[in-house]
Amino acid sequence: MASSEIGLGLIGAGRHGIRYARHVIQDIANARLRAVCRQHPDRELDIPGSEGVELYGRPEQLIADPRVDAIILVVPPVLHKDLCFAAVEARKPLLIEKPLATNYRDARMMVDAAARAGVPLMTAHTLRYDETIRALQASRPRIGEVRRLELTSRIETKGRSADHADGYGRRGALLEFGVHLLDLVRVLSGEDIHTVECLLDRLPPEHPETSATIHLRTMSGIDCKIEVARVEAARVGRAEWIGSNGTLTADWTNRYLLMTDSASRIEEQSMPQSLTVLTTLQEFLHALQQNSPMPITGEDGCRAVEIAEACYRSAENGGRTVTLPMEI
């Protein structure tokens, strides 16, 4: 993209969307927030520096705005497919909050449409940019041959509306935030997933799940255990690599990395606060300005949704093994 200052349009100005808006306005020098689409365009953004931002009530108005060079989608993922198609038709690059779509078929269609049109598409799997996760990746050689990966994410139930699950196609915790972990398995192992087994406490769409127990096996045979749950309190975000020479534990909720070697000696490292949304935005803009591949591609987002789809298929059949890749 030739322009030194990229005009951004944000579709979705809820609690998470406002984080994107603040970062663009306050923390990024090479982009300007030109327009925002929200349910109530008569309400000001209430962000210092947002006075010149155009407010729209319909996404098609924002997409058609000639001052908008690229688009950020922070809306319920059930809306992603149609908005992606509209932006691709307008030839405007996209940054889409995870999950890329509510099902594998839609995700595949979105990625293929963007690829055919040559429109850059990035999935905002922001957890990749957490400093604890980065430290875990850098430290992996210290534990020798990898034997097992365990990932846990528990998120509080508070703050959700009664129709929250509708925005996820009546799917629950696994797709809402567990998809972060499905993406991390590929990132941390450097491999694609071969087989999936999953049990859910409830089966969507009638009853969106609140917990999931997942067993994945990578192409080389690494065992991966994942636990995802909605809880009343006490958030947990943890990854544990178990290797021939020790164990690495990364806790991104409490921000520490723990190394336990084969002699049970423990080494702990505190990690800084991570501005993952800001880093995601910076990486997206850098790729646009350099005309380079997106650091987290639409294909990456599609693969995470594919694994989630396999989990749902497995759970529907009592935890039976599902082999990837899946057929649409």
Short mmCIF file of C-alpha atoms in Angstrom, two decimals:
data_model
loop_
_atom_site.label_atom_id
_atom_site.label_comp_id
_atom_site.label_asym_id
_atom_site.label_seq_id
_atom_site.Cartn_x
_atom_site.Cartn_y
_atom_site.Cartn_z
CA MET A 1 0.00 0.00 0.00
CA ALA A 2 1.68 3.18 -1.21
CA SER A 3 0.22 5.72 1.23
CA SER A 4 2.41 6.48 4.26
CA GLU A 5 -0.73 7.02 6.37
CA ILE A 6 -3.34 4.30 6.10
CA GLY A 7 -7.00 5.22 6.55
CA LEU A 8 -8.73 2.66 8.74
CA GLY A 9 -12.40 1.87 9.14
CA LEU A 10 -13.63 0.02 12.23
CA ILE A 11 -16.84 -1.99 12.07
CA GLY A 12 -17.95 -2.72 15.62
CA ALA A 13 -17.47 -0.33 18.54
CA GLY A 14 -18.38 -2.49 21.50
CA ARG A 15 -16.08 -3.01 24.47
CA HIS A 16 -13.41 -4.82 22.44
CA GLY A 17 -13.83 -2.68 19.32
CA ILE A 18 -13.18 0.46 21.37
CA ARG A 19 -9.77 -0.99 22.33
CA TYR A 20 -8.86 -1.00 18.65
CA ALA A 21 -10.17 2.53 18.21
CA ARG A 22 -8.14 3.88 21.14
CA HIS A 23 -4.93 2.29 19.92
CA VAL A 24 -5.35 3.60 16.38
CA ILE A 25 -6.09 7.12 17.61
CA GLN A 26 -3.60 7.34 20.46
CA ASP A 27 -0.74 4.91 19.79
CA ILE A 28 -0.20 4.53 16.05
CA ALA A 29 1.51 7.17 13.94
CA ASN A 30 1.23 5.62 10.47
CA ALA A 31 -2.58 5.21 10.40
CA ARG A 32 -5.66 7.30 11.01
CA LEU A 33 -9.09 6.14 12.10
CA ARG A 34 -11.30 7.59 9.37
CA ALA A 35 -14.63 5.95 10.14
CA VAL A 36 -16.46 3.77 12.64
CA CYS A 37 -19.66 1.80 12.11
CA ARG A 38 -21.71 1.20 15.24
CA GLN A 39 -25.28 0.38 16.20
CA HIS A 40 -25.86 3.91 17.51
CA PRO A 41 -23.98 6.32 15.22
CA ASP A 42 -25.46 9.29 17.08
CA ARG A 43 -23.27 8.46 20.10
CA GLU A 44 -19.79 9.96 20.14
CA LEU A 45 -16.79 7.66 20.62
CA ASP A 46 -15.71 9.51 23.76
CA ILE A 47 -12.02 9.06 22.91
CA PRO A 48 -9.69 12.09 22.88
CA GLY A 49 -8.68 12.77 19.29
CA SER A 50 -11.75 11.11 17.73
CA GLU A 51 -13.48 14.34 16.76
CA GLY A 52 -12.83 13.92 13.01
CA VAL A 53 -13.95 10.28 12.82
CA GLU A 54 -17.00 9.69 10.62
CA LEU A 55 -19.71 7.64 12.34
CA TYR A 56 -21.88 5.32 10.26
CA GLY A 57 -24.86 3.17 11.12
CA ARG A 58 -24.51 0.68 8.24
CA PRO A 59 -21.36 -1.29 7.30
CA GLU A 60 -21.82 -0.72 3.57
CA GLN A 61 -21.46 3.03 4.14
CA LEU A 62 -18.10 2.59 5.82
CA ILE A 63 -16.85 0.10 3.24
CA ALA A 64 -17.74 2.54 0.45
CA ASP A 65 -15.97 5.49 2.11
CA PRO A 66 -13.04 6.40 -0.20
CA ARG A 67 -10.96 7.58 2.77
CA VAL A 68 -11.02 4.05 4.23
CA ASP A 69 -8.11 2.01 2.88
CA ALA A 70 -8.43 -1.02 5.17
CA ILE A 71 -11.07 -2.42 7.49
CA ILE A 72 -11.08 -3.88 11.01
CA LEU A 73 -13.97 -6.19 11.93
CA VAL A 74 -14.80 -6.48 15.64
CA VAL A 75 -18.37 -7.74 15.44
CA PRO A 76 -20.10 -11.02 16.36
CA PRO A 77 -18.46 -13.64 14.11
CA VAL A 78 -21.80 -14.71 12.67
CA LEU A 79 -21.54 -11.45 10.66
CA HIS A 80 -17.98 -11.99 9.43
CA LYS A 81 -18.68 -13.81 6.18
CA ASP A 82 -20.97 -11.24 4.56
CA LEU A 83 -18.85 -8.29 5.70
CA CYS A 84 -15.70 -10.01 4.46
CA PHE A 85 -17.26 -10.58 1.05
CA ALA A 86 -18.31 -6.92 0.85
CA ALA A 87 -14.84 -5.67 1.79
CA VAL A 88 -13.17 -8.07 -0.65
CA GLU A 89 -15.46 -6.85 -3.43
CA ALA A 90 -14.37 -3.28 -2.58
CA ARG A 91 -10.71 -4.46 -2.64
CA LYS A 92 -10.09 -3.35 0.94
CA PRO A 93 -7.70 -5.35 3.19
CA LEU A 94 -9.18 -6.85 6.35
CA LEU A 95 -8.18 -7.50 9.94
CA ILE A 96 -10.84 -9.81 11.44
CA GLU A 97 -11.12 -10.63 15.13
CA LYS A 98 -11.03 -14.32 16.02
CA PRO A 99 -12.70 -16.64 15.35
CA LEU A 100 -12.54 -16.03 11.63
CA ALA A 101 -16.00 -17.59 11.22
CA THR A 102 -18.53 -19.64 13.16
CA ASN A 103 -17.95 -22.74 11.03
CA TYR A 104 -15.32 -24.20 8.73
CA ARG A 105 -17.35 -23.85 5.53
CA ASP A 106 -17.73 -20.07 5.97
CA ALA A 107 -14.08 -19.65 6.96
CA ARG A 108 -12.94 -21.54 3.86
CA MET A 109 -15.17 -19.44 1.60
CA MET A 110 -13.84 -16.20 3.11
CA VAL A 111 -10.20 -17.15 2.71
CA ASP A 112 -10.72 -18.38 -0.84
CA ALA A 113 -12.59 -15.21 -1.83
CA ALA A 114 -9.83 -12.97 -0.47
CA ALA A 115 -7.15 -15.07 -2.18
CA ARG A 116 -8.91 -14.96 -5.56
CA ALA A 117 -9.23 -11.18 -5.33
CA GLY A 118 -5.69 -10.67 -4.04
CA VAL A 119 -7.03 -8.85 -0.95
CA PRO A 120 -4.88 -9.16 2.22
CA LEU A 121 -6.67 -10.87 5.09
CA MET A 122 -5.33 -11.18 8.66
CA THR A 123 -6.92 -13.01 11.59
CA ALA A 124 -6.53 -11.30 14.96
CA HIS A 125 -5.33 -14.25 17.04
CA THR A 126 -3.94 -11.73 19.49
CA LEU A 127 -2.70 -14.28 22.04
CA ARG A 128 0.21 -15.02 19.71
CA TYR A 129 1.63 -11.63 20.70
CA ASP A 130 1.51 -12.19 24.45
CA GLU A 131 5.02 -11.85 25.87
CA THR A 132 4.58 -15.01 27.95
CA ILE A 133 3.75 -17.04 24.85
CA ARG A 134 6.71 -15.55 23.00
CA ALA A 135 9.02 -16.46 25.90
CA LEU A 136 7.61 -19.99 25.92
CA GLN A 137 8.43 -20.37 22.23
CA ALA A 138 11.95 -19.04 22.68
CA SER A 139 12.63 -21.35 25.66
CA ARG A 140 11.31 -24.55 24.13
CA PRO A 141 14.78 -25.97 23.15
CA ARG A 142 15.73 -26.05 26.85
CA ILE A 143 13.41 -28.98 27.63
CA GLY A 144 14.82 -31.32 24.98
CA GLU A 145 12.59 -33.63 22.98
CA VAL A 146 8.95 -32.56 23.28
CA ARG A 147 6.64 -35.22 24.68
CA ARG A 148 3.37 -33.42 25.43
CA LEU A 149 1.62 -30.04 25.31
CA GLU A 150 -1.16 -29.06 27.71
CA LEU A 151 -3.24 -25.88 27.36
CA THR A 152 -5.88 -24.52 29.73
CA SER A 153 -8.22 -21.55 29.41
CA ARG A 154 -10.96 -20.72 31.92
CA ILE A 155 -12.88 -17.46 31.54
CA GLU A 156 -15.48 -15.91 33.83
CA THR A 157 -19.14 -16.10 32.87
CA LYS A 158 -19.93 -12.51 33.90
CA GLY A 159 -20.55 -9.72 31.41
CA ARG A 160 -22.35 -11.74 28.72
CA SER A 161 -25.76 -10.86 27.34
CA ALA A 162 -28.55 -13.43 27.15
CA ASP A 163 -28.19 -13.69 23.36
CA HIS A 164 -24.37 -13.82 23.40
CA ALA A 165 -24.20 -17.30 21.87
CA ASP A 166 -26.27 -16.19 18.87
CA GLY A 167 -23.29 -14.20 17.64
CA TYR A 168 -21.26 -17.43 17.56
CA GLY A 169 -23.82 -19.46 15.63
CA ARG A 170 -25.13 -20.94 18.91
CA ARG A 171 -21.71 -22.39 19.69
CA GLY A 172 -20.08 -21.70 23.04
CA ALA A 173 -16.82 -21.54 24.98
CA LEU A 174 -14.78 -23.63 22.55
CA LEU A 175 -15.36 -21.23 19.66
CA GLU A 176 -15.58 -18.04 21.76
CA PHE A 177 -12.15 -18.23 23.39
CA GLY A 178 -10.95 -21.83 23.12
CA VAL A 179 -10.14 -21.15 19.48
CA HIS A 180 -7.12 -19.19 20.78
CA LEU A 181 -5.71 -22.47 22.11
CA LEU A 182 -6.47 -24.35 18.90
CA ASP A 183 -4.41 -21.74 17.09
CA LEU A 184 -1.63 -21.93 19.69
CA VAL A 185 -1.19 -25.67 19.18
CA ARG A 186 -0.14 -25.02 15.59
CA VAL A 187 2.02 -22.03 16.58
CA LEU A 188 3.84 -23.76 19.46
CA SER A 189 4.32 -27.12 17.75
CA GLY A 190 5.01 -25.73 14.29
CA GLU A 191 2.80 -28.51 12.92
CA ASP A 192 -0.69 -29.07 11.60
CA ILE A 193 -3.15 -31.30 13.46
CA HIS A 194 -3.75 -34.88 12.38
CA THR A 195 -6.47 -36.17 14.71
CA VAL A 196 -9.04 -34.64 17.06
CA GLU A 197 -11.08 -36.09 19.93
CA CYS A 198 -13.43 -33.91 21.98
CA LEU A 199 -16.07 -34.10 24.68
CA LEU A 200 -18.42 -31.18 25.50
CA ASP A 201 -20.66 -30.69 28.52
CA ARG A 202 -23.50 -29.67 26.18
CA LEU A 203 -24.10 -30.02 22.47
CA PRO A 204 -24.83 -26.88 20.43
CA PRO A 205 -26.76 -25.36 18.80
CA GLU A 206 -29.57 -26.16 21.25
CA HIS A 207 -27.27 -25.86 24.26
CA PRO A 208 -24.01 -23.94 23.64
CA GLU A 209 -21.17 -25.67 25.49
CA THR A 210 -19.59 -24.18 28.60
CA SER A 211 -16.68 -26.63 28.80
CA ALA A 212 -14.62 -28.79 26.46
CA THR A 213 -11.97 -31.47 26.93
CA ILE A 214 -9.90 -31.96 23.80
CA HIS A 215 -7.16 -34.35 22.74
CA LEU A 216 -5.22 -33.46 19.60
CA ARG A 217 -2.34 -35.23 17.90
CA THR A 218 -0.02 -33.36 15.55
CA MET A 219 1.31 -34.73 12.28
CA SER A 220 4.50 -35.94 14.00
CA GLY A 221 2.57 -37.48 16.88
CA ILE A 222 2.85 -34.85 19.64
CA ASP A 223 0.02 -35.32 22.16
CA CYS A 224 -1.86 -32.15 23.04
CA LYS A 225 -4.45 -31.88 25.81
CA ILE A 226 -6.72 -28.83 25.94
CA GLU A 227 -9.21 -27.77 28.60
CA VAL A 228 -11.64 -24.90 27.98
CA ALA A 229 -14.31 -23.76 30.44
CA ARG A 230 -16.60 -20.97 31.53
CA VAL A 231 -16.25 -20.51 35.29
CA GLU A 232 -17.78 -18.34 37.99
CA ALA A 233 -14.41 -16.86 39.00
CA ALA A 234 -10.62 -17.38 38.93
CA ARG A 235 -9.51 -16.95 35.34
CA VAL A 236 -6.78 -19.32 34.13
CA GLY A 237 -4.57 -19.10 31.03
CA ARG A 238 -1.76 -21.61 30.99
CA ALA A 239 0.42 -23.63 28.60
CA GLU A 240 2.75 -26.43 29.63
CA TRP A 241 5.41 -28.10 27.50
CA ILE A 242 6.61 -31.46 28.85
CA GLY A 243 9.94 -32.60 27.41
CA SER A 244 12.74 -35.10 27.93
CA ASN A 245 14.85 -32.59 29.92
CA GLY A 246 12.18 -30.76 31.89
CA THR A 247 8.93 -28.81 31.80
CA LEU A 248 8.06 -25.25 30.76
CA THR A 249 4.95 -23.63 32.21
CA ALA A 250 3.69 -20.33 30.78
CA ASP A 251 0.93 -18.50 32.66
CA TRP A 252 -0.32 -15.53 30.64
CA THR A 253 -2.94 -14.62 33.23
CA ASN A 254 -0.41 -14.16 36.04
CA ARG A 255 2.45 -13.34 33.63
CA TYR A 256 5.24 -15.75 34.46
CA LEU A 257 7.32 -18.47 32.81
CA LEU A 258 8.47 -21.42 34.92
CA MET A 259 11.24 -23.84 33.94
CA THR A 260 11.57 -27.11 35.89
CA ASP A 261 14.56 -29.22 34.82
CA SER A 262 15.10 -32.98 35.12
CA ALA A 263 16.65 -32.49 38.58
CA SER A 264 13.50 -30.61 39.77
CA ARG A 265 15.37 -27.28 39.91
CA ILE A 266 12.95 -24.40 39.32
CA GLU A 267 13.64 -21.16 37.49
CA GLU A 268 10.94 -18.49 37.35
CA GLN A 269 10.79 -15.45 35.07
CA SER A 270 8.25 -12.64 35.43
CA MET A 271 6.76 -11.34 32.20
CA PRO A 272 5.64 -7.78 31.34
CA GLN A 273 2.09 -6.72 30.57
CA SER A 274 1.32 -7.41 26.92
CA LEU A 275 -0.51 -4.97 24.64
CA THR A 276 -1.61 -7.71 22.27
CA VAL A 277 -4.25 -5.69 20.39
CA LEU A 278 -1.78 -2.88 19.73
CA THR A 279 0.86 -5.31 18.48
CA THR A 280 -1.71 -7.00 16.24
CA LEU A 281 -2.61 -3.64 14.71
CA GLN A 282 1.03 -2.70 14.22
CA GLU A 283 1.80 -5.99 12.50
CA PHE A 284 -1.23 -5.63 10.22
CA LEU A 285 -0.24 -2.11 9.20
CA HIS A 286 3.41 -3.06 8.71
CA ALA A 287 2.43 -5.86 6.34
CA LEU A 288 0.21 -3.47 4.35
CA GLN A 289 2.90 -0.83 4.04
CA GLN A 290 5.58 -3.33 3.08
CA ASN A 291 3.28 -5.30 0.75
CA SER A 292 4.38 -8.40 2.66
CA PRO A 293 2.35 -11.47 3.73
CA MET A 294 0.14 -11.09 6.76
CA PRO A 295 1.86 -12.43 9.91
CA ILE A 296 -1.34 -14.26 10.91
CA THR A 297 -3.06 -15.16 7.69
CA GLY A 298 -6.66 -15.82 6.88
CA GLU A 299 -5.54 -19.41 6.32
CA ASP A 300 -4.26 -19.54 9.91
CA GLY A 301 -7.66 -18.40 11.12
CA CYS A 302 -9.34 -20.95 8.87
CA ARG A 303 -7.20 -23.79 10.26
CA ALA A 304 -8.20 -22.88 13.82
CA VAL A 305 -11.89 -22.93 12.86
CA GLU A 306 -11.36 -26.25 11.07
CA ILE A 307 -9.98 -27.78 14.28
CA ALA A 308 -12.96 -26.37 16.19
CA GLU A 309 -15.32 -27.88 13.60
CA ALA A 310 -13.60 -31.25 14.05
CA CYS A 311 -14.08 -30.91 17.82
CA TYR A 312 -17.82 -30.39 17.39
CA ARG A 313 -18.06 -33.34 14.99
CA SER A 314 -16.18 -35.54 17.47
CA ALA A 315 -18.38 -34.48 20.41
CA GLU A 316 -21.54 -35.16 18.41
CA ASN A 317 -20.29 -38.75 18.05
CA GLY A 318 -19.36 -39.33 21.68
CA GLY A 319 -15.72 -38.28 21.35
CA ARG A 320 -14.93 -40.36 18.28
CA THR A 321 -11.66 -39.55 16.48
CA VAL A 322 -11.90 -37.09 13.58
CA THR A 323 -9.04 -36.93 11.09
CA LEU A 324 -7.94 -33.71 9.41
CA PRO A 325 -8.11 -32.19 6.88
CA MET A 326 -11.89 -32.05 6.89
CA GLU A 327 -14.18 -32.08 3.92
CA ILE A 328 -16.61 -29.17 3.62
#
